[in-house]
Coordinates of C-alpha atoms and ligand atoms in Angstrom, one line a residue:
Chain A
M1 CA 6.0 18.0 -7.3
N2 CA 2.4 18.7 -7.9
E3 CA 1.5 15.7 -10.0
D4 CA -1.3 13.4 -9.0
I5 CA -0.3 10.1 -7.5
I6 CA -2.5 7.2 -8.7
T7 CA -2.6 4.2 -6.4
L8 CA -3.8 0.7 -7.3
A9 CA -4.8 -1.3 -4.2
I10 CA -5.7 -4.9 -3.6
E11 CA -7.4 -6.4 -0.5
T12 CA -8.0 -10.1 0.0
S13 CA -7.5 -10.6 3.7
C14 CA -10.8 -12.4 4.3
D15 CA -13.8 -13.1 2.2
E16 CA -13.9 -10.0 0.0
T17 CA -11.9 -9.7 -3.2
S18 CA -11.5 -6.0 -3.6
C19 CA -9.5 -3.6 -5.8
A20 CA -9.5 0.1 -5.9
V21 CA -7.9 3.1 -7.7
L22 CA -7.2 6.3 -5.7
R23 CA -5.9 9.7 -6.6
N24 CA -3.7 11.2 -3.9
G25 CA -4.8 8.9 -1.1
R26 CA -8.1 10.5 -0.4
E27 CA -10.1 10.5 -3.6
V28 CA -11.6 7.2 -4.7
L29 CA -11.8 6.7 -8.4
S30 CA -13.1 3.2 -8.1
N31 CA -13.6 0.6 -5.3
I32 CA -14.8 -2.7 -6.5
I33 CA -15.8 -5.2 -3.8
S34 CA -16.7 -8.8 -4.7
S35 CA -18.3 -10.3 -1.6
Q36 CA -18.3 -14.0 -1.1
I37 CA -20.8 -13.8 1.7
E38 CA -23.5 -15.8 0.0
I39 CA -21.0 -18.7 -0.5
H40 CA -19.9 -18.7 3.1
K41 CA -23.4 -18.4 4.5
K42 CA -24.0 -22.1 4.0
F43 CA -20.9 -22.9 6.1
G44 CA -22.1 -20.5 8.9
G45 CA -18.8 -18.5 8.6
V46 CA -15.8 -17.9 6.4
V47 CA -14.0 -21.1 5.3
P48 CA -10.4 -20.1 4.5
E49 CA -9.8 -22.6 1.7
V50 CA -13.1 -21.7 0.0
A51 CA -12.2 -18.0 0.3
S52 CA -8.8 -18.5 -1.2
R53 CA -10.3 -20.5 -4.2
K54 CA -12.7 -17.6 -4.9
H55 CA -10.0 -15.0 -4.7
I56 CA -7.8 -16.7 -7.3
E57 CA -10.9 -17.0 -9.6
N58 CA -11.9 -13.4 -9.3
I59 CA -8.8 -11.3 -8.7
N60 CA -7.9 -10.2 -12.2
I61 CA -11.5 -9.6 -13.2
I62 CA -11.8 -7.3 -10.2
I63 CA -8.6 -5.5 -10.9
Q64 CA -9.7 -4.8 -14.5
Q65 CA -13.1 -3.6 -13.3
A66 CA -11.4 -1.2 -10.9
L67 CA -9.2 0.2 -13.7
D68 CA -12.1 0.5 -16.1
E69 CA -14.4 2.2 -13.6
A70 CA -11.6 4.6 -12.7
G71 CA -10.9 5.3 -16.4
V72 CA -7.2 4.5 -16.1
S73 CA -4.9 1.8 -17.4
F74 CA -2.0 0.1 -15.8
K75 CA 0.4 2.6 -17.2
D76 CA -1.2 5.4 -15.2
V77 CA -0.5 3.6 -11.9
D78 CA 2.2 5.2 -9.8
L79 CA 2.2 2.7 -6.9
V80 CA 0.7 -0.6 -5.9
G81 CA -0.7 -1.1 -2.4
V82 CA -1.7 -4.5 -0.9
T83 CA -2.9 -5.9 2.4
Q84 CA 0.0 -7.7 4.0
G85 CA -1.9 -8.8 7.1
P86 CA -3.5 -9.5 9.5
G87 CA -5.9 -12.0 7.9
L88 CA -6.3 -15.5 6.5
V89 CA -2.9 -16.6 5.2
G90 CA -4.1 -18.3 2.0
A91 CA -6.4 -15.4 1.2
L92 CA -3.7 -12.8 1.7
L93 CA -1.3 -14.8 -0.5
V94 CA -3.5 -14.4 -3.5
G95 CA -3.6 -10.6 -3.2
I96 CA 0.1 -10.2 -2.3
S97 CA 1.3 -12.5 -5.2
S98 CA -0.8 -10.5 -7.6
A99 CA 0.3 -7.1 -6.3
K100 CA 4.0 -8.1 -6.4
A101 CA 3.6 -9.3 -10.0
I102 CA 1.9 -6.0 -11.0
A103 CA 4.5 -3.8 -9.2
Y104 CA 7.3 -5.7 -10.8
G105 CA 5.6 -5.7 -14.2
L106 CA 5.1 -2.0 -14.0
N107 CA 8.4 -1.3 -12.3
K108 CA 6.6 0.8 -9.7
P109 CA 6.8 0.8 -5.9
L110 CA 5.1 -1.8 -3.9
I111 CA 3.6 -0.9 -0.5
G112 CA 2.5 -3.7 2.0
V113 CA -0.3 -2.3 4.1
N114 CA -1.5 -3.3 7.6
H115 CA -5.2 -4.1 7.2
I116 CA -6.1 -2.4 10.5
E117 CA -4.3 0.8 9.4
G118 CA -6.4 0.5 6.3
H119 CA -9.6 0.6 8.4
V120 CA -8.3 3.8 10.1
C121 CA -7.5 5.4 6.7
A122 CA -11.1 4.8 5.4
N123 CA -11.9 7.9 7.4
Y124 CA -9.4 10.0 5.4
I125 CA -11.4 9.1 2.4
E126 CA -14.7 10.0 4.0
F127 CA -13.5 13.2 5.7
K128 CA -11.1 15.2 3.4
D129 CA -9.9 17.5 6.2
L130 CA -9.5 14.9 8.9
Q131 CA -5.9 14.9 10.3
P132 CA -4.3 13.0 13.1
P133 CA -4.0 13.0 16.1
F134 CA -7.2 11.3 17.2
T135 CA -8.5 8.4 19.2
C136 CA -9.7 5.5 17.0
L137 CA -11.9 2.5 17.8
I138 CA -11.6 -0.3 15.2
V139 CA -14.3 -2.9 15.5
S140 CA -15.2 -5.7 13.1
G141 CA -15.8 -9.5 12.9
G142 CA -12.0 -10.0 13.1
H143 CA -10.7 -7.1 15.2
T144 CA -11.4 -4.9 18.2
Y145 CA -8.7 -2.3 18.8
L146 CA -8.5 1.0 20.6
V147 CA -5.7 3.0 19.1
Q148 CA -4.3 6.5 19.6
V149 CA -3.4 7.7 16.1
E150 CA -0.5 10.1 16.4
G151 CA 0.4 10.6 12.7
Y152 CA -0.6 9.3 9.3
T153 CA 1.6 6.3 9.8
K154 CA 2.2 6.5 13.5
Y155 CA 0.0 4.5 15.9
E156 CA -0.1 3.6 19.5
M157 CA -2.0 0.4 20.2
V158 CA -3.7 1.0 23.5
G159 CA -6.3 -1.7 23.9
R160 CA -7.5 -4.9 22.2
T161 CA -9.8 -7.8 22.8
R162 CA -8.5 -10.6 25.0
D163 CA -10.8 -13.2 23.4
D164 CA -13.6 -12.7 20.8
A165 CA -13.7 -9.7 18.5
A166 CA -16.8 -7.6 18.9
G167 CA -18.2 -8.7 15.6
E168 CA -17.5 -12.3 16.4
A169 CA -19.7 -11.9 19.6
F170 CA -22.5 -10.6 17.4
D171 CA -22.2 -13.6 15.1
K172 CA -22.2 -16.1 17.9
V173 CA -25.2 -14.5 19.7
A174 CA -27.0 -14.3 16.4
R175 CA -26.5 -18.0 15.8
A176 CA -27.8 -18.8 19.3
L177 CA -30.9 -16.7 18.6
G178 CA -31.4 -18.7 15.4
L179 CA -30.6 -15.6 13.2
S180 CA -28.5 -15.9 10.0
Y181 CA -24.9 -15.0 9.3
P182 CA -23.4 -12.4 9.6
G183 CA -25.1 -11.5 12.9
G184 CA -24.2 -7.8 13.4
P185 CA -26.6 -6.1 11.0
I186 CA -29.6 -8.3 12.0
I187 CA -29.0 -7.8 15.7
D188 CA -28.7 -4.0 15.1
K189 CA -32.0 -4.0 13.3
L190 CA -33.9 -6.1 15.8
S191 CA -32.4 -4.0 18.7
K192 CA -34.4 -1.0 17.5
K193 CA -37.7 -2.9 18.2
G194 CA -36.5 -4.3 21.5
D195 CA -36.0 -3.1 25.1
A196 CA -32.3 -2.7 25.9
A197 CA -33.0 -2.8 29.6
A198 CA -35.0 -6.0 29.4
V199 CA -32.1 -8.3 30.4
D200 CA -29.3 -7.1 32.6
F201 CA -26.3 -8.6 30.8
P202 CA -22.8 -7.9 32.3
R203 CA -20.6 -5.0 31.1
V204 CA -17.1 -6.3 31.1
F205 CA -14.7 -3.5 31.8
L206 CA -11.8 -5.6 33.1
E207 CA -9.2 -3.8 35.4
A208 CA -10.0 -0.2 36.1
D209 CA -7.1 1.2 34.0
S210 CA -7.4 -1.3 31.2
Y211 CA -8.3 -0.4 27.7
D212 CA -8.7 -4.0 26.7
F213 CA -11.9 -5.7 25.9
S214 CA -13.5 -9.1 26.6
F215 CA -16.7 -10.4 25.0
S216 CA -16.7 -14.1 25.6
G217 CA -18.2 -13.8 29.1
L218 CA -21.0 -11.7 27.7
K219 CA -21.6 -14.2 25.0
T220 CA -21.8 -17.0 27.7
A221 CA -24.2 -14.9 29.7
V222 CA -26.5 -14.7 26.7
L223 CA -26.3 -18.4 26.1
N224 CA -27.0 -19.1 29.8
Y225 CA -30.0 -16.8 29.7
L226 CA -31.4 -18.5 26.6
N227 CA -30.9 -22.0 28.1
S228 CA -32.5 -21.2 31.5
A229 CA -35.5 -19.5 29.8
K230 CA -35.9 -22.6 27.7
Q231 CA -35.7 -24.9 30.7
K232 CA -38.3 -22.8 32.5
G233 CA -40.5 -22.9 29.4
E234 CA -40.4 -19.1 29.2
D235 CA -41.0 -17.3 25.9
I236 CA -37.9 -15.4 24.6
V237 CA -38.4 -12.0 23.1
V238 CA -35.7 -12.1 20.5
E239 CA -35.8 -8.3 20.0
D240 CA -35.3 -7.7 23.8
V241 CA -32.4 -10.2 24.0
A242 CA -30.8 -8.6 20.9
A243 CA -31.2 -5.1 22.2
S244 CA -29.9 -6.0 25.7
F245 CA -26.9 -7.8 24.3
Q246 CA -26.0 -5.0 21.9
Q247 CA -26.3 -2.4 24.6
A248 CA -23.9 -4.3 26.8
V249 CA -21.4 -4.4 23.9
I250 CA -21.6 -0.9 22.8
E251 CA -21.6 0.7 26.3
V252 CA -18.2 -0.8 26.9
L253 CA -16.9 0.2 23.5
V254 CA -18.1 3.7 23.9
E255 CA -17.0 4.3 27.5
K256 CA -13.5 3.0 26.9
S257 CA -13.1 5.2 23.8
I258 CA -14.4 8.3 25.6
R259 CA -12.0 7.6 28.5
L260 CA -9.0 7.2 26.2
A261 CA -9.9 10.4 24.3
K262 CA -10.2 12.4 27.5
E263 CA -6.9 10.9 28.9
R264 CA -5.1 11.9 25.7
K265 CA -6.9 15.2 25.4
S266 CA -8.2 14.1 22.0
D267 CA -11.1 16.1 20.6
K268 CA -11.8 13.5 18.0
I269 CA -13.0 9.9 18.1
V270 CA -12.9 8.1 14.9
M271 CA -14.6 4.7 14.3
A272 CA -13.7 2.1 11.7
G273 CA -14.4 -1.5 10.7
G274 CA -17.6 -3.4 10.0
V275 CA -19.1 -2.9 13.5
A276 CA -18.7 0.9 13.1
A277 CA -21.7 0.6 10.7
N278 CA -23.8 -0.5 13.8
E279 CA -26.4 2.3 14.3
G280 CA -26.7 1.6 18.0
L281 CA -23.0 2.1 18.4
R282 CA -23.0 5.3 16.2
D283 CA -25.9 6.8 18.1
L284 CA -24.4 6.2 21.6
M285 CA -20.9 7.3 20.6
E286 CA -22.3 10.6 19.1
K287 CA -24.5 11.2 22.2
R288 CA -21.6 10.7 24.6
G289 CA -19.3 12.7 22.3
R290 CA -21.7 15.6 22.4
E291 CA -21.8 15.4 26.2
E292 CA -17.9 15.4 26.4
G293 CA -17.2 17.9 23.7
I294 CA -15.6 15.3 21.4
R295 CA -16.4 15.1 17.7
V296 CA -17.2 11.7 16.5
Y297 CA -16.4 10.4 12.9
Y298 CA -17.3 7.2 11.2
P299 CA -17.1 6.3 7.5
S300 CA -20.1 5.5 5.3
R301 CA -21.2 1.9 5.4
I302 CA -19.2 0.7 2.3
L303 CA -16.0 2.1 3.7
C304 CA -16.6 0.3 7.0
T305 CA -16.5 -3.1 5.4
D306 CA -13.2 -4.6 4.1
N307 CA -12.4 -2.8 0.9
A308 CA -9.4 -1.9 -1.2
A309 CA -9.9 1.9 -1.2
M310 CA -8.9 2.0 2.5
I311 CA -5.8 0.0 1.7
G312 CA -5.0 2.4 -1.1
S313 CA -5.3 5.4 1.2
A314 CA -2.9 3.7 3.8
A315 CA -0.5 2.8 0.9
Y316 CA -0.4 6.4 -0.2
F317 CA 0.4 7.8 3.2
N318 CA 3.1 5.1 3.7
Y319 CA 4.5 6.0 0.3
I320 CA 4.7 9.6 1.3
A321 CA 6.4 8.6 4.5
G322 CA 8.9 6.5 2.5
N323 CA 7.8 3.1 3.7
I324 CA 8.3 1.2 0.5
S325 CA 8.3 -2.6 0.5
D326 CA 10.7 -4.7 -1.5
L327 CA 9.7 -7.6 -3.8
S328 CA 10.3 -10.2 -1.2
L329 CA 7.4 -8.9 0.8
N330 CA 5.5 -11.7 2.5
V331 CA 2.2 -12.0 4.1
E332 CA 2.0 -11.7 7.9
P333 CA -1.3 -13.3 9.1
N334 CA -0.8 -11.9 12.7
L335 CA 0.6 -8.5 11.7
E336 CA 0.5 -5.9 14.6
L337 CA -0.2 -2.2 14.2
K338 CA 2.8 -0.2 15.1
Chain B
M1 CA 9.1 -16.3 -28.9
K2 CA 10.2 -16.0 -25.2
V3 CA 8.3 -18.0 -22.6
L4 CA 8.5 -17.4 -18.8
A5 CA 7.2 -20.4 -16.9
I6 CA 6.7 -20.9 -13.1
D7 CA 5.9 -24.0 -11.0
T8 CA 5.2 -23.7 -7.3
S9 CA 3.1 -26.8 -6.9
T10 CA 5.5 -28.5 -4.5
M11 CA 8.2 -27.4 -2.1
M12 CA 10.3 -26.6 -5.2
A13 CA 9.8 -23.1 -6.6
T14 CA 11.1 -23.1 -10.1
C15 CA 11.1 -20.5 -12.9
A16 CA 12.6 -20.6 -16.4
V17 CA 12.9 -18.5 -19.5
L18 CA 12.9 -20.4 -22.8
D19 CA 13.4 -18.9 -26.3
E20 CA 12.0 -21.3 -28.7
E21 CA 14.5 -24.1 -28.8
R22 CA 16.9 -22.6 -26.3
L23 CA 16.8 -22.6 -22.5
L24 CA 18.0 -19.1 -21.5
G25 CA 17.8 -19.6 -17.7
E26 CA 16.3 -21.7 -15.0
F27 CA 16.2 -21.0 -11.3
S28 CA 14.9 -23.6 -8.7
L29 CA 14.8 -23.4 -4.9
N30 CA 13.7 -26.1 -2.6
Q31 CA 12.8 -24.3 0.5
D32 CA 9.7 -25.0 2.6
M33 CA 7.0 -22.3 2.6
S34 CA 8.8 -19.4 1.1
H35 CA 7.4 -19.3 -2.4
S36 CA 5.6 -16.0 -1.7
E37 CA 8.9 -14.4 -0.6
N38 CA 11.1 -15.9 -3.2
L39 CA 9.2 -16.1 -6.4
I40 CA 9.3 -12.5 -7.9
P41 CA 12.9 -12.0 -6.7
M42 CA 13.8 -15.2 -8.5
V43 CA 12.1 -14.1 -11.7
K44 CA 13.8 -10.7 -11.4
E45 CA 17.2 -12.4 -10.9
I46 CA 16.8 -14.4 -14.1
M47 CA 15.6 -11.5 -16.1
D48 CA 18.3 -9.1 -14.8
N49 CA 21.0 -11.6 -15.5
L50 CA 19.7 -12.2 -19.0
K51 CA 19.6 -8.4 -19.5
L52 CA 15.9 -8.8 -20.4
E53 CA 12.9 -6.7 -19.4
I54 CA 9.8 -8.5 -18.2
S55 CA 8.0 -6.9 -21.2
D56 CA 10.3 -8.9 -23.5
I57 CA 8.4 -12.0 -22.5
D58 CA 5.8 -13.1 -25.2
L59 CA 4.1 -15.9 -23.4
F60 CA 3.6 -16.7 -19.7
A61 CA 3.1 -20.3 -18.4
A62 CA 2.1 -21.7 -15.1
S63 CA 1.9 -25.1 -13.7
I64 CA -1.7 -25.4 -12.6
G65 CA -1.8 -28.5 -10.5
P66 CA -2.5 -30.8 -8.9
G67 CA -0.2 -30.0 -5.9
S68 CA -0.1 -27.8 -2.8
F69 CA -3.2 -25.6 -2.9
T70 CA -1.4 -22.6 -1.5
G71 CA 1.7 -23.1 -3.6
L72 CA -0.4 -23.3 -6.8
R73 CA -2.2 -20.1 -6.0
I74 CA 1.0 -18.2 -5.4
G75 CA 2.4 -19.3 -8.8
I76 CA -0.9 -18.8 -10.7
A77 CA -1.7 -15.4 -9.1
T78 CA 1.8 -14.3 -10.1
V79 CA 1.6 -15.6 -13.7
K80 CA -1.9 -14.3 -14.2
S81 CA -1.0 -10.8 -13.0
L82 CA 2.2 -10.6 -15.0
A83 CA 0.3 -11.6 -18.1
H84 CA -2.5 -9.1 -17.2
V85 CA -0.2 -6.1 -16.6
L86 CA 1.7 -6.7 -19.8
D87 CA -1.4 -7.9 -21.7
K88 CA 0.3 -11.1 -22.9
P89 CA -1.1 -14.6 -23.5
V90 CA -0.9 -17.2 -20.7
V91 CA -1.0 -21.0 -20.8
G92 CA -1.7 -23.4 -17.9
I93 CA 0.1 -26.8 -17.9
S94 CA -0.7 -29.8 -15.7
T95 CA 1.9 -30.2 -13.0
L96 CA 1.9 -34.0 -13.6
E97 CA 2.3 -33.6 -17.4
G98 CA 5.2 -31.2 -16.6
L99 CA 6.8 -33.8 -14.4
A100 CA 6.4 -36.6 -16.9
F101 CA 7.9 -34.4 -19.6
N102 CA 11.1 -34.3 -17.7
I103 CA 11.6 -37.9 -18.5
V104 CA 12.9 -39.4 -21.8
H105 CA 11.7 -43.0 -21.8
S106 CA 10.1 -45.4 -24.3
G107 CA 7.9 -47.1 -21.7
I108 CA 5.4 -45.9 -19.2
I109 CA 6.0 -42.6 -17.2
V110 CA 4.2 -42.2 -13.9
P111 CA 4.6 -38.9 -12.0
M112 CA 3.4 -38.9 -8.4
I113 CA 2.8 -35.9 -6.1
D114 CA 2.1 -36.6 -2.4
A115 CA -1.5 -35.9 -1.6
R116 CA -1.2 -37.1 2.1
R117 CA -2.8 -40.1 3.8
N118 CA -1.3 -42.7 1.5
R119 CA -2.7 -40.9 -1.5
V120 CA -0.9 -39.4 -4.5
Y121 CA -1.9 -37.1 -7.4
T122 CA -0.9 -39.2 -10.4
A123 CA -1.4 -39.9 -14.1
I124 CA 0.1 -42.4 -16.5
Y125 CA 1.8 -41.2 -19.7
K126 CA 3.5 -42.7 -22.7
K127 CA 5.8 -40.7 -25.1
D128 CA 4.2 -40.1 -28.5
G129 CA 6.7 -38.3 -30.6
Q130 CA 7.3 -34.9 -29.0
R131 CA 4.2 -35.2 -27.0
L132 CA 2.9 -37.3 -24.1
K133 CA -0.1 -39.5 -24.5
S134 CA -2.2 -39.9 -21.4
L135 CA -3.2 -43.5 -20.5
L136 CA -4.7 -42.3 -17.2
D137 CA -5.7 -38.7 -16.8
P138 CA -4.6 -36.8 -13.6
T139 CA -6.4 -38.1 -10.6
T140 CA -6.0 -38.6 -6.8
M141 CA -5.4 -42.2 -6.0
D142 CA -4.6 -44.4 -3.0
M143 CA -1.0 -45.5 -3.3
D144 CA -1.9 -49.2 -3.0
E145 CA -4.6 -49.0 -5.6
L146 CA -2.2 -47.3 -8.0
L147 CA 0.5 -50.0 -7.5
E148 CA -2.1 -52.7 -8.0
L149 CA -3.1 -51.0 -11.3
L150 CA 0.5 -50.6 -12.4
D151 CA 1.3 -54.2 -11.4
K152 CA -1.5 -55.6 -13.4
E153 CA -1.3 -53.5 -16.6
H154 CA 2.2 -52.1 -17.1
T155 CA 5.9 -52.9 -17.3
N156 CA 8.9 -50.8 -18.2
I157 CA 7.8 -48.0 -15.8
V158 CA 9.7 -44.8 -14.8
V159 CA 8.3 -42.9 -11.8
N160 CA 9.2 -39.5 -10.5
G161 CA 7.9 -36.7 -8.2
N162 CA 7.9 -36.3 -4.4
G163 CA 5.3 -39.1 -4.1
A164 CA 7.7 -41.5 -5.8
S165 CA 10.5 -40.6 -3.3
L166 CA 8.1 -40.9 -0.3
Y167 CA 6.8 -44.3 -1.3
R168 CA 10.0 -45.6 -2.8
D169 CA 10.2 -48.8 -0.8
K170 CA 6.6 -49.7 -1.3
I171 CA 6.9 -49.1 -5.1
K172 CA 10.1 -51.2 -5.3
D173 CA 8.5 -54.0 -3.3
K174 CA 5.5 -54.2 -5.6
L175 CA 7.0 -53.6 -9.0
K176 CA 10.5 -55.0 -8.5
D177 CA 12.7 -54.6 -11.6
R178 CA 9.8 -53.4 -13.8
V179 CA 10.2 -49.9 -12.3
E180 CA 13.0 -47.3 -12.4
F181 CA 13.3 -44.1 -10.4
A182 CA 14.2 -40.9 -12.0
P183 CA 17.5 -39.3 -11.1
I184 CA 17.4 -36.4 -8.7
S185 CA 17.7 -33.8 -11.4
L186 CA 14.5 -35.0 -13.1
N187 CA 12.5 -35.9 -10.0
S188 CA 11.1 -32.4 -9.2
P189 CA 9.0 -30.0 -11.3
R190 CA 11.2 -28.1 -13.7
A191 CA 9.9 -24.8 -15.1
A192 CA 11.8 -25.5 -18.3
S193 CA 9.5 -28.5 -19.0
I194 CA 6.5 -26.3 -18.2
A195 CA 7.8 -23.7 -20.6
E196 CA 8.4 -26.2 -23.4
L197 CA 5.0 -27.8 -23.0
A198 CA 3.5 -24.3 -23.1
L199 CA 5.2 -23.6 -26.5
I200 CA 3.9 -26.9 -27.9
K201 CA 0.4 -26.4 -26.6
K202 CA -0.1 -22.7 -26.8
D203 CA -2.5 -22.8 -29.8
E204 CA -4.8 -25.4 -28.4
I205 CA -5.3 -24.2 -24.8
E206 CA -7.8 -21.5 -24.3
H207 CA -6.5 -19.8 -21.1
N208 CA -6.4 -16.1 -20.5
Y209 CA -5.4 -14.1 -17.4
Y210 CA -9.0 -14.1 -16.2
N211 CA -9.9 -17.8 -16.3
L212 CA -6.6 -19.4 -15.4
V213 CA -7.3 -21.3 -12.1
P214 CA -5.7 -24.2 -10.2
I215 CA -6.7 -27.8 -10.8
Y216 CA -7.1 -29.1 -7.2
L217 CA -8.5 -32.6 -7.9
K218 CA -9.9 -32.3 -4.3
E219 CA -12.8 -30.4 -2.8
S220 CA -12.1 -28.2 0.2
Q221 CA -12.7 -30.0 3.5
A222 CA -15.7 -27.8 4.2
Q223 CA -17.3 -28.7 0.9
Q224 CA -16.7 -32.4 1.5
D225 CA -18.3 -32.1 5.0
I226 CA -21.4 -30.5 3.5
R227 CA -21.7 -33.2 0.9
K228 CA -21.5 -35.9 3.6
R229 CA -24.1 -34.1 5.7
E230 CA -26.5 -33.8 2.8
G231 CA -25.8 -37.4 1.8
Ligands
ZN401 ZN1 -11.3 -5.7 8.4

């Protein structure tokens, strides 16, 4: 069986309507992403009902664009992949309803995909030779996970955030600094001009053996620092606060990733998710990786954000593993990675 | 011409296949919050039993609201994508018109769908040959306000929909013997009615699988809040 397998994939877990076409799970023929970020900016964050309304308006337009750009038609599609969760339930429902109709209409297999697994698989697209096992840090506005990837569809969830996701902490601190949404890219940019040692914010490592994360204390520390500076009438150097905050986040992310990789004798650390586009995080992870003899991978910026190509890659590997969903597949807003 | 119609605007998920004058099959399930799970299997069940392929369908129809936002999107996403993948025409039909179409009555037909907080999605129709004439276009209305209006302007009224069941006592108190309640079998959305309306209206409605969207008759809460803030 040497024939190419064409995957059509749909991702609508949050505020991006995305559809992609892949050949054999690693080659992206198209990856259309319609971002709603400008719409949600005025609300200061993603509003679920608004996101769902945009998804239903856009979904078939995006699907057709993905087919056109890939130069294929529905009849070339061998399987349909779709994000099953985690995510916003109303948003997920648009994608899953659409994907089920397409799979049924084509009489082709349907694969429900875990969004977090999709983020991991973005790296298989970026690095054609990358193979499990490896240690993986998944960080975004919605997720913070440390995972030991044992096979293409086999994961061990080792650590997670106990409160805010890393990207969420960036958003909240950005808001406190009077910066716009989303906060991550702006703080990353300002950090380059600031002194990361200017303010000594706490590094929250939790229990000595824990791989979990906590960012809400750090966020509170930043808010307290800003309040007390205001009360004392001191000027705040936004760049310094941004750089010091970012340093406190990424040191914890990097050190826990390195510790897990060493414990599991992994020679690869793979990063995924929106915050994996943070240059401060990339630089520090690479530096520490070099010191420890661990190779560090992260996907290009576009594959870090929520996109359907990564869902298509995960769908392909699940298809190969025989994990096919039936037509009663439902969304799971709190789906866990197993 | 074979029509497949779907209505998931309320707790009732319903789908039907109609072949011109003939109802070939209808499948309705009244189960809370399981439309996403049930809908495609229900469609498949009908098609398999009829020994038809989904590609045998010539026209797809969806009930487009008002109703449950999430329910509507499940039905519409399904219908849009079926039409898209098979490149067939699609027609969207008002949920309220679909409900009213269940009823054969010479007077006034008032479908009501619960919109929470003493409000209903409603409209007022009168039969006009095979069609329905709208005396009040679909809107969201306070229940007391609607009863006031009906009391003042209408007699010989039939009501249906989950709003009519919910406010049964209130309606009866106000309109007394000028109102009748639809029997259970005609009280909920029926995909067969949506399918028949789609056949009647297919040449006058300009929907396609790209532009078919729900009619919410309500802004999202966040949008309302922004409007209030901005005055
Ligand atoms: Zn994500």
